[in-house]
Amino acid sequence: MTITDAAAQSRTFARAWGDLVDGFGKRELWLHLGWQDIKQRYRRS
C-alpha cells in the first residue's frame, strides 16, 4: 500500500465515520419518523 492509498483510505474512513456520527445526532428525527410509520401502518387494524 502506498502513502497516497493509505491517505485516501483514511479520508474515506473519516467521511464514513462522520456520516455515522451525523446520523446518530439526528436520532430524534428518525425515531419520530419511525414511530409515525408504525402508527400509520397499524391504524384501524
C-alpha positions as a Python dict, from the first residue, in 0.01 Angstrom:
ca = {
    (1, 'M'): (0, 0, 0),
    (2, 'T'): (137, 339, -92),
    (3, 'I'): (117, 654, 114),
    (4, 'T'): (-147, 801, -118),
    (5, 'D'): (-358, 485, -89),
    (6, 'A'): (-338, 500, 290),
    (7, 'A'): (-431, 868, 291),
    (8, 'A'): (-727, 810, 60),
    (9, 'Q'): (-845, 518, 271),
    (10, 'S'): (-810, 729, 586),
    (11, 'R'): (-1018, 1010, 431),
    (12, 'T'): (-1282, 760, 322),
    (13, 'F'): (-1299, 615, 673),
    (14, 'A'): (-1318, 963, 825),
    (15, 'R'): (-1605, 1060, 594),
    (16, 'A'): (-1790, 736, 670),
    (17, 'W'): (-1741, 783, 1044),
    (18, 'G'): (-1858, 1144, 1018),
    (19, 'D'): (-2170, 1029, 833),
    (20, 'L'): (-2249, 779, 1109),
    (21, 'V'): (-2199, 1043, 1377),
    (22, 'D'): (-2426, 1287, 1191),
    (23, 'G'): (-2692, 1019, 1154),
    (24, 'F'): (-2675, 933, 1522),
    (25, 'G'): (-2709, 1302, 1600),
    (26, 'K'): (-3041, 1302, 1418),
    (27, 'R'): (-3176, 1003, 1612),
    (28, 'E'): (-3471, 1201, 1745),
    (29, 'L'): (-3581, 1272, 1389),
    (30, 'W'): (-3557, 912, 1267),
    (31, 'L'): (-3719, 780, 1584),
    (32, 'H'): (-4010, 1020, 1529),
    (33, 'L'): (-4042, 921, 1163),
    (34, 'G'): (-4029, 552, 1253),
    (35, 'W'): (-4295, 594, 1519),
    (36, 'Q'): (-4518, 782, 1273),
    (37, 'D'): (-4474, 497, 1023),
    (38, 'I'): (-4575, 239, 1285),
    (39, 'K'): (-4880, 441, 1388),
    (40, 'Q'): (-4987, 482, 1024),
    (41, 'R'): (-4934, 115, 942),
    (42, 'Y'): (-5138, -20, 1232),
    (43, 'R'): (-5411, 242, 1236),
    (44, 'R'): (-5757, 81, 1243),
    (45, 'S'): (-5622, -271, 1240),
}
